[in-house]
mmCIF file of N, CA and C in Angstrom:
data_model
loop_
_atom_site.group_PDB
_atom_site.id
_atom_site.type_symbol
_atom_site.label_atom_id
_atom_site.label_comp_id
_atom_site.label_asym_id
_atom_site.label_seq_id
_atom_site.Cartn_x
_atom_site.Cartn_y
_atom_site.Cartn_z
ATOM 1 N N GLN G 24 0.753 -1.122 0.053
ATOM 2 C CA GLN G 24 -0.420 -0.006 -0.111
ATOM 3 C C GLN G 24 0.879 0.980 0.176
ATOM 4 N N VAL G 25 0.483 2.325 -0.748
ATOM 5 C CA VAL G 25 1.054 3.715 -0.772
ATOM 6 C C VAL G 25 1.628 4.287 0.252
ATOM 7 N N GLN G 26 2.511 4.147 1.130
ATOM 8 C CA GLN G 26 3.019 5.089 2.066
ATOM 9 C C GLN G 26 4.206 6.104 2.410
ATOM 10 N N LEU G 27 3.584 7.320 2.716
ATOM 11 C CA LEU G 27 4.638 8.307 3.208
ATOM 12 C C LEU G 27 4.944 8.581 4.710
ATOM 13 N N VAL G 28 6.227 8.556 5.391
ATOM 14 C CA VAL G 28 5.986 8.813 6.581
ATOM 15 C C VAL G 28 7.101 9.893 6.887
ATOM 16 N N GLU G 29 6.716 11.091 7.439
ATOM 17 C CA GLU G 29 7.794 12.162 7.422
ATOM 18 C C GLU G 29 8.245 11.935 9.043
ATOM 19 N N SER G 30 9.648 12.546 8.822
ATOM 20 C CA SER G 30 9.979 12.813 10.344
ATOM 21 C C SER G 30 11.312 13.746 10.026
ATOM 22 N N GLY G 31 11.724 14.050 11.487
ATOM 23 C CA GLY G 31 12.993 15.331 11.630
ATOM 24 C C GLY G 31 12.098 16.509 11.980
ATOM 25 N N GLY G 32 10.727 16.773 12.156
ATOM 26 C CA GLY G 32 10.244 17.850 12.962
ATOM 27 C C GLY G 32 10.480 17.895 14.383
ATOM 28 N N GLY G 33 10.714 18.915 15.131
ATOM 29 C CA GLY G 33 10.760 19.270 16.420
ATOM 30 C C GLY G 33 10.435 20.994 16.686
ATOM 31 N N LEU G 34 11.411 21.397 17.825
ATOM 32 C CA LEU G 34 11.351 22.669 17.916
ATOM 33 C C LEU G 34 12.604 23.360 17.991
ATOM 34 N N VAL G 35 12.855 24.022 17.198
ATOM 35 C CA VAL G 35 14.223 25.121 17.012
ATOM 36 C C VAL G 35 13.835 25.877 17.287
ATOM 37 N N GLN G 36 14.886 27.174 17.796
ATOM 38 C CA GLN G 36 15.292 28.175 17.977
ATOM 39 C C GLN G 36 15.311 29.481 16.626
ATOM 40 N N PRO G 37 14.860 30.029 16.538
ATOM 41 C CA PRO G 37 15.070 31.115 15.719
ATOM 42 C C PRO G 37 16.439 31.090 15.152
ATOM 43 N N GLY G 38 16.676 31.086 13.780
ATOM 44 C CA GLY G 38 17.763 31.052 13.241
ATOM 45 C C GLY G 38 18.498 29.667 12.763
ATOM 46 N N GLY G 39 18.094 28.669 13.791
ATOM 47 C CA GLY G 39 18.256 27.242 13.750
ATOM 48 C C GLY G 39 17.629 26.690 12.214
ATOM 49 N N SER G 40 18.398 25.251 12.346
ATOM 50 C CA SER G 40 18.275 24.336 11.164
ATOM 51 C C SER G 40 17.042 23.014 11.606
ATOM 52 N N LEU G 41 16.595 22.710 10.429
ATOM 53 C CA LEU G 41 15.698 20.871 10.722
ATOM 54 C C LEU G 41 15.952 20.360 9.091
ATOM 55 N N ARG G 42 16.149 19.015 9.463
ATOM 56 C CA ARG G 42 16.220 18.739 8.582
ATOM 57 C C ARG G 42 15.010 17.461 8.346
ATOM 58 N N LEU G 43 14.110 17.724 7.679
ATOM 59 C CA LEU G 43 13.357 16.553 7.209
ATOM 60 C C LEU G 43 13.230 15.508 6.428
ATOM 61 N N SER G 44 12.816 14.389 6.627
ATOM 62 C CA SER G 44 12.933 13.200 5.506
ATOM 63 C C SER G 44 11.251 12.816 5.433
ATOM 64 N N CYS G 45 11.193 12.408 4.480
ATOM 65 C CA CYS G 45 10.082 11.830 4.004
ATOM 66 C C CYS G 45 10.521 10.431 3.361
ATOM 67 N N ALA G 46 10.002 9.058 4.050
ATOM 68 C CA ALA G 46 10.672 7.771 3.294
ATOM 69 C C ALA G 46 8.868 7.647 2.454
ATOM 70 N N ALA G 47 9.193 6.926 1.218
ATOM 71 C CA ALA G 47 8.047 6.170 0.662
ATOM 72 C C ALA G 47 7.960 4.715 0.402
ATOM 73 N N SER G 48 7.083 4.487 0.113
ATOM 74 C CA SER G 48 6.707 2.731 -0.245
ATOM 75 C C SER G 48 5.557 2.564 -0.246
ATOM 76 N N GLY G 49 5.135 1.639 -1.579
ATOM 77 C CA GLY G 49 4.440 1.237 -2.156
ATOM 78 C C GLY G 49 4.285 1.820 -3.498
ATOM 79 N N PHE G 50 4.648 2.058 -3.790
ATOM 80 C CA PHE G 50 4.626 2.863 -5.495
ATOM 81 C C PHE G 50 6.158 3.213 -5.956
ATOM 82 N N THR G 51 6.131 3.229 -7.282
ATOM 83 C CA THR G 51 7.138 3.735 -7.968
ATOM 84 C C THR G 51 8.221 5.020 -7.882
ATOM 85 N N PHE G 52 8.503 4.994 -6.505
ATOM 86 C CA PHE G 52 8.834 6.207 -6.099
ATOM 87 C C PHE G 52 9.557 7.022 -7.154
ATOM 88 N N SER G 53 10.424 6.793 -7.931
ATOM 89 C CA SER G 53 11.003 7.685 -9.057
ATOM 90 C C SER G 53 10.023 8.006 -10.234
ATOM 91 N N ALA G 54 8.985 7.829 -9.718
ATOM 92 C CA ALA G 54 7.946 8.161 -10.826
ATOM 93 C C ALA G 54 7.216 9.295 -10.575
ATOM 94 N N TYR G 55 7.445 9.796 -9.476
ATOM 95 C CA TYR G 55 6.782 10.774 -8.860
ATOM 96 C C TYR G 55 7.164 11.966 -8.680
ATOM 97 N N ARG G 56 6.661 13.236 -8.914
ATOM 98 C CA ARG G 56 7.404 14.687 -8.430
ATOM 99 C C ARG G 56 6.966 14.518 -7.103
ATOM 100 N N MET G 57 7.992 14.764 -6.194
ATOM 101 C CA MET G 57 7.544 14.796 -4.725
ATOM 102 C C MET G 57 7.492 16.286 -4.511
ATOM 103 N N ASN G 58 7.045 16.873 -3.474
ATOM 104 C CA ASN G 58 6.756 18.002 -2.765
ATOM 105 C C ASN G 58 6.612 17.665 -1.343
ATOM 106 N N TRP G 59 6.806 19.364 -1.101
ATOM 107 C CA TRP G 59 6.702 19.422 0.991
ATOM 108 C C TRP G 59 5.647 20.982 1.056
ATOM 109 N N TYR G 60 4.684 20.385 1.482
ATOM 110 C CA TYR G 60 3.559 21.577 1.560
ATOM 111 C C TYR G 60 4.026 21.585 3.557
ATOM 112 N N ARG G 61 3.335 23.050 3.748
ATOM 113 C CA ARG G 61 3.140 23.060 5.068
ATOM 114 C C ARG G 61 1.912 24.087 5.533
ATOM 115 N N GLN G 62 1.105 23.527 6.632
ATOM 116 C CA GLN G 62 -0.312 24.320 6.850
ATOM 117 C C GLN G 62 0.059 24.799 8.765
ATOM 118 N N ALA G 63 -0.038 25.781 8.360
ATOM 119 C CA ALA G 63 0.081 26.828 9.865
ATOM 120 C C ALA G 63 -1.235 26.856 10.477
ATOM 121 N N PRO G 64 -1.295 27.128 11.798
ATOM 122 C CA PRO G 64 -2.814 27.118 12.463
ATOM 123 C C PRO G 64 -3.794 28.083 11.957
ATOM 124 N N GLY G 65 -4.655 27.883 11.359
ATOM 125 C CA GLY G 65 -5.751 29.109 11.202
ATOM 126 C C GLY G 65 -5.668 29.268 9.232
ATOM 127 N N LYS G 66 -4.276 28.792 8.627
ATOM 128 C CA LYS G 66 -3.925 29.094 7.361
ATOM 129 C C LYS G 66 -4.277 28.116 6.325
ATOM 130 N N GLU G 67 -4.204 28.148 5.005
ATOM 131 C CA GLU G 67 -4.437 27.041 4.231
ATOM 132 C C GLU G 67 -3.000 26.383 3.806
ATOM 133 N N ARG G 68 -3.295 25.296 3.440
ATOM 134 C CA ARG G 68 -2.133 24.365 3.265
ATOM 135 C C ARG G 68 -1.665 25.086 2.316
ATOM 136 N N GLU G 69 -0.112 25.449 1.771
ATOM 137 C CA GLU G 69 0.618 25.705 1.147
ATOM 138 C C GLU G 69 1.773 25.037 0.146
ATOM 139 N N LEU G 70 2.212 25.157 -0.762
ATOM 140 C CA LEU G 70 3.611 24.362 -1.168
ATOM 141 C C LEU G 70 4.276 24.875 -0.696
ATOM 142 N N VAL G 71 5.330 24.289 -0.416
ATOM 143 C CA VAL G 71 7.113 25.239 -0.185
ATOM 144 C C VAL G 71 7.733 24.713 -1.163
ATOM 145 N N ALA G 72 8.114 23.434 -1.282
ATOM 146 C CA ALA G 72 9.134 23.236 -2.490
ATOM 147 C C ALA G 72 8.638 21.959 -3.427
ATOM 148 N N SER G 73 9.308 21.365 -4.205
ATOM 149 C CA SER G 73 8.780 20.579 -5.008
ATOM 150 C C SER G 73 10.215 20.044 -6.068
ATOM 151 N N ILE G 74 9.982 18.904 -6.238
ATOM 152 C CA ILE G 74 11.200 18.475 -6.984
ATOM 153 C C ILE G 74 10.651 17.626 -7.882
ATOM 154 N N THR G 75 11.535 17.246 -9.147
ATOM 155 C CA THR G 75 11.379 16.392 -10.157
ATOM 156 C C THR G 75 11.618 15.023 -10.130
ATOM 157 N N THR G 76 10.849 14.269 -11.139
ATOM 158 C CA THR G 76 11.444 12.808 -10.698
ATOM 159 C C THR G 76 12.564 12.497 -10.575
ATOM 160 N N VAL G 77 13.722 13.216 -11.193
ATOM 161 C CA VAL G 77 14.966 12.923 -11.079
ATOM 162 C C VAL G 77 16.013 13.793 -10.441
ATOM 163 N N GLY G 78 15.313 14.648 -9.750
ATOM 164 C CA GLY G 78 16.055 15.699 -9.306
ATOM 165 C C GLY G 78 16.327 16.575 -10.054
ATOM 166 N N ASP G 79 16.337 17.070 -11.040
ATOM 167 C CA ASP G 79 16.925 17.759 -11.784
ATOM 168 C C ASP G 79 16.414 19.377 -11.831
ATOM 169 N N SER G 80 15.229 19.590 -11.295
ATOM 170 C CA SER G 80 14.711 20.811 -11.122
ATOM 171 C C SER G 80 13.867 21.348 -9.993
ATOM 172 N N THR G 81 14.037 22.204 -9.402
ATOM 173 C CA THR G 81 13.098 22.302 -8.201
ATOM 174 C C THR G 81 12.603 23.858 -8.327
ATOM 175 N N VAL G 82 11.642 23.725 -7.360
ATOM 176 C CA VAL G 82 10.887 25.048 -7.054
ATOM 177 C C VAL G 82 10.131 25.038 -5.775
ATOM 178 N N TYR G 83 10.474 26.453 -5.457
ATOM 179 C CA TYR G 83 10.284 26.816 -4.007
ATOM 180 C C TYR G 83 9.486 27.981 -3.641
ATOM 181 N N ALA G 84 8.492 27.892 -2.624
ATOM 182 C CA ALA G 84 7.588 29.147 -2.694
ATOM 183 C C ALA G 84 8.933 30.502 -2.079
ATOM 184 N N ASP G 85 8.388 31.715 -2.781
ATOM 185 C CA ASP G 85 8.738 32.687 -2.274
ATOM 186 C C ASP G 85 9.754 32.808 -0.923
ATOM 187 N N SER G 86 8.560 32.591 0.195
ATOM 188 C CA SER G 86 9.000 32.908 1.269
ATOM 189 C C SER G 86 10.015 32.066 1.970
ATOM 190 N N VAL G 87 10.209 30.660 1.421
ATOM 191 C CA VAL G 87 11.609 29.862 1.449
ATOM 192 C C VAL G 87 12.777 30.018 1.000
ATOM 193 N N LYS G 88 12.402 30.758 -0.709
ATOM 194 C CA LYS G 88 14.032 30.453 -1.009
ATOM 195 C C LYS G 88 14.689 30.876 -0.339
ATOM 196 N N GLY G 89 16.413 30.585 -0.741
ATOM 197 C CA GLY G 89 17.532 30.924 -0.120
ATOM 198 C C GLY G 89 17.471 29.994 0.991
ATOM 199 N N ARG G 90 16.758 29.379 1.717
ATOM 200 C CA ARG G 90 16.665 28.638 2.995
ATOM 201 C C ARG G 90 16.348 27.284 3.158
ATOM 202 N N PHE G 91 15.544 27.176 2.178
ATOM 203 C CA PHE G 91 15.280 25.820 2.344
ATOM 204 C C PHE G 91 15.848 25.281 1.200
ATOM 205 N N THR G 92 16.237 23.929 1.399
ATOM 206 C CA THR G 92 16.592 22.719 -0.122
ATOM 207 C C THR G 92 15.555 21.796 -0.276
ATOM 208 N N ILE G 93 15.255 21.485 -1.144
ATOM 209 C CA ILE G 93 14.523 19.883 -1.371
ATOM 210 C C ILE G 93 15.529 19.186 -2.165
ATOM 211 N N SER G 94 15.367 18.163 -1.673
ATOM 212 C CA SER G 94 16.456 16.869 -2.480
ATOM 213 C C SER G 94 15.940 15.587 -2.580
ATOM 214 N N ARG G 95 15.879 14.600 -2.858
ATOM 215 C CA ARG G 95 15.448 13.190 -3.326
ATOM 216 C C ARG G 95 16.726 12.137 -3.071
ATOM 217 N N ASP G 96 16.349 11.032 -2.811
ATOM 218 C CA ASP G 96 17.202 9.791 -2.978
ATOM 219 C C ASP G 96 16.613 8.673 -3.638
ATOM 220 N N ASN G 97 16.682 8.685 -4.989
ATOM 221 C CA ASN G 97 15.554 7.313 -5.701
ATOM 222 C C ASN G 97 15.931 6.101 -5.238
ATOM 223 N N ASP G 98 17.059 5.991 -5.056
ATOM 224 C CA ASP G 98 17.350 4.761 -4.404
ATOM 225 C C ASP G 98 17.298 4.496 -3.054
ATOM 226 N N ARG G 99 16.882 5.284 -2.096
ATOM 227 C CA ARG G 99 16.197 5.282 -1.108
ATOM 228 C C ARG G 99 15.078 5.264 -0.749
ATOM 229 N N ASN G 100 14.686 6.049 -1.718
ATOM 230 C CA ASN G 100 13.240 6.235 -1.858
ATOM 231 C C ASN G 100 12.847 7.230 -0.710
ATOM 232 N N THR G 101 13.665 8.250 -0.597
ATOM 233 C CA THR G 101 13.118 9.419 0.177
ATOM 234 C C THR G 101 13.510 10.860 -0.265
ATOM 235 N N VAL G 102 12.935 11.400 0.183
ATOM 236 C CA VAL G 102 12.876 13.110 -0.010
ATOM 237 C C VAL G 102 13.066 14.068 1.568
ATOM 238 N N TYR G 103 13.821 14.844 0.906
ATOM 239 C CA TYR G 103 14.380 15.530 2.274
ATOM 240 C C TYR G 103 13.950 16.953 1.885
ATOM 241 N N LEU G 104 13.839 17.549 3.117
ATOM 242 C CA LEU G 104 13.638 19.101 3.363
ATOM 243 C C LEU G 104 14.357 19.526 4.130
ATOM 244 N N GLN G 105 15.540 20.343 3.820
ATOM 245 C CA GLN G 105 16.736 21.345 4.486
ATOM 246 C C GLN G 105 16.435 22.393 4.756
ATOM 247 N N MET G 106 15.915 22.924 5.983
ATOM 248 C CA MET G 106 15.393 24.227 6.284
ATOM 249 C C MET G 106 16.506 25.131 7.615
ATOM 250 N N ASP G 107 17.494 25.683 6.580
ATOM 251 C CA ASP G 107 17.990 26.698 7.582
ATOM 252 C C ASP G 107 17.633 28.251 7.893
ATOM 253 N N SER G 108 17.682 29.055 8.649
ATOM 254 C CA SER G 108 17.486 30.250 8.897
ATOM 255 C C SER G 108 16.184 30.528 9.245
ATOM 256 N N LEU G 109 15.347 29.450 9.815
ATOM 257 C CA LEU G 109 14.261 29.302 10.393
ATOM 258 C C LEU G 109 13.715 30.551 11.299
ATOM 259 N N LYS G 110 12.801 30.851 10.412
ATOM 260 C CA LYS G 110 11.933 31.731 11.271
ATOM 261 C C LYS G 110 10.662 31.372 12.178
ATOM 262 N N ALA G 111 9.941 31.939 13.211
ATOM 263 C CA ALA G 111 9.014 31.589 13.741
ATOM 264 C C ALA G 111 7.990 31.732 12.517
ATOM 265 N N GLU G 112 7.602 32.502 11.341
ATOM 266 C CA GLU G 112 6.903 31.924 10.500
ATOM 267 C C GLU G 112 7.001 30.750 9.910
ATOM 268 N N ASP G 113 8.221 30.455 10.413
ATOM 269 C CA ASP G 113 8.243 28.856 9.331
ATOM 270 C C ASP G 113 7.293 27.735 10.082
ATOM 271 N N THR G 114 6.915 27.914 11.457
ATOM 272 C CA THR G 114 6.001 26.911 12.509
ATOM 273 C C THR G 114 4.485 26.508 11.584
ATOM 274 N N ALA G 115 4.562 25.177 11.376
ATOM 275 C CA ALA G 115 3.078 24.909 10.330
ATOM 276 C C ALA G 115 3.370 23.270 10.992
ATOM 277 N N VAL G 116 2.404 22.565 10.099
ATOM 278 C CA VAL G 116 2.730 21.115 10.198
ATOM 279 C C VAL G 116 3.398 20.689 8.698
ATOM 280 N N TYR G 117 4.084 20.084 8.224
ATOM 281 C CA TYR G 117 4.871 19.983 7.153
ATOM 282 C C TYR G 117 4.489 18.519 6.452
ATOM 283 N N TYR G 118 3.830 18.388 5.631
ATOM 284 C CA TYR G 118 3.476 17.265 5.013
ATOM 285 C C TYR G 118 4.162 16.888 3.533
ATOM 286 N N CYS G 119 4.363 15.568 3.524
ATOM 287 C CA CYS G 119 4.890 15.091 2.140
ATOM 288 C C CYS G 119 3.911 14.706 1.371
ATOM 289 N N ASN G 120 4.180 14.955 -0.231
ATOM 290 C CA ASN G 120 3.136 14.363 -1.153
ATOM 291 C C ASN G 120 3.900 14.048 -2.407
ATOM 292 N N ALA G 121 3.415 13.288 -2.629
ATOM 293 C CA ALA G 121 3.872 12.645 -3.938
ATOM 294 C C ALA G 121 2.705 12.792 -5.034
ATOM 295 N N GLU G 122 3.427 13.570 -6.338
ATOM 296 C CA GLU G 122 1.936 13.703 -7.631
ATOM 297 C C GLU G 122 2.652 13.187 -8.794
ATOM 298 N N ARG G 123 1.568 12.536 -9.423
ATOM 299 C CA ARG G 123 1.871 11.766 -10.981
ATOM 300 C C ARG G 123 0.786 12.251 -11.690
ATOM 301 N N ARG G 124 0.971 12.785 -12.603
ATOM 302 C CA ARG G 124 -0.378 12.601 -13.748
ATOM 303 C C ARG G 124 -1.047 11.485 -13.934
ATOM 304 N N TYR G 125 -2.442 11.632 -13.727
ATOM 305 C CA TYR G 125 -3.589 10.241 -13.921
ATOM 306 C C TYR G 125 -3.291 9.642 -12.671
ATOM 307 N N TYR G 126 -2.654 9.742 -11.551
ATOM 308 C CA TYR G 126 -2.629 8.986 -10.558
ATOM 309 C C TYR G 126 -3.287 9.705 -9.248
ATOM 310 N N ALA G 127 -3.671 8.861 -8.662
ATOM 311 C CA ALA G 127 -4.195 9.582 -6.852
ATOM 312 C C ALA G 127 -2.686 10.218 -6.667
ATOM 313 N N PRO G 128 -2.770 11.287 -6.016
ATOM 314 C CA PRO G 128 -1.686 12.310 -4.968
ATOM 315 C C PRO G 128 -2.113 10.957 -3.447
ATOM 316 N N ALA G 129 -0.707 11.131 -2.974
ATOM 317 C CA ALA G 129 -0.595 10.577 -1.779
ATOM 318 C C ALA G 129 -0.208 11.590 -0.831
ATOM 319 N N TRP G 130 -0.163 11.367 0.663
ATOM 320 C CA TRP G 130 -0.166 12.191 1.342
ATOM 321 C C TRP G 130 0.687 11.321 2.768
ATOM 322 N N GLY G 131 1.801 11.786 3.192
ATOM 323 C CA GLY G 131 2.016 11.423 4.754
ATOM 324 C C GLY G 131 1.181 11.898 5.718
ATOM 325 N N GLN G 132 1.685 11.642 6.815
ATOM 326 C CA GLN G 132 0.934 12.031 7.992
ATOM 327 C C GLN G 132 1.138 13.602 8.532
ATOM 328 N N GLY G 133 2.434 14.067 8.455
ATOM 329 C CA GLY G 133 2.888 15.241 8.505
ATOM 330 C C GLY G 133 3.325 15.038 9.850
ATOM 331 N N THR G 134 4.450 16.516 9.977
ATOM 332 C CA THR G 134 5.460 16.443 11.195
ATOM 333 C C THR G 134 5.381 17.956 11.454
ATOM 334 N N GLN G 135 5.430 18.160 13.120
ATOM 335 C CA GLN G 135 5.666 19.279 13.240
ATOM 336 C C GLN G 135 6.560 19.913 13.723
ATOM 337 N N VAL G 136 6.958 21.123 12.871
ATOM 338 C CA VAL G 136 8.201 22.038 13.231
ATOM 339 C C VAL G 136 7.483 23.229 13.488
ATOM 340 N N THR G 137 8.335 23.590 15.081
ATOM 341 C CA THR G 137 8.159 24.742 15.744
ATOM 342 C C THR G 137 8.792 25.651 16.278
ATOM 343 N N VAL G 138 9.005 26.574 15.612
ATOM 344 C CA VAL G 138 10.360 27.741 15.787
ATOM 345 C C VAL G 138 9.964 28.754 17.054
ATOM 346 N N SER G 139 10.687 28.518 18.113
ATOM 347 C CA SER G 139 10.304 29.826 18.921
ATOM 348 C C SER G 139 11.126 29.841 19.755
ATOM 349 N N SER G 140 11.904 30.897 20.314
ATOM 350 C CA SER G 140 12.635 31.052 21.290
ATOM 351 C C SER G 140 12.047 30.784 22.962
#
């Protein structure tokens, strides 16, 4: 069965770093574009970063450009989100998403990231 499991969230001080991981199983990982979304309390879910199937192109929300880096390892069926220079406004639940044309998308359960002193 299709499964995405996020890990790496937690509490970090402003200016700190976290690395999120998303382990995929149950589908052909290398055929899916992989995305990270986040949802803060009272706000809509937003796309944070996206990476193509082979990792040759990435897209970032303006709010995280230059601070976050998305990457993937198709041998390990894992996608990562390196988050540096974290700000309070980055506080949210972060979700991993797998996307492929003509196929239903897959979502992880989410991991909480809290940026606070």
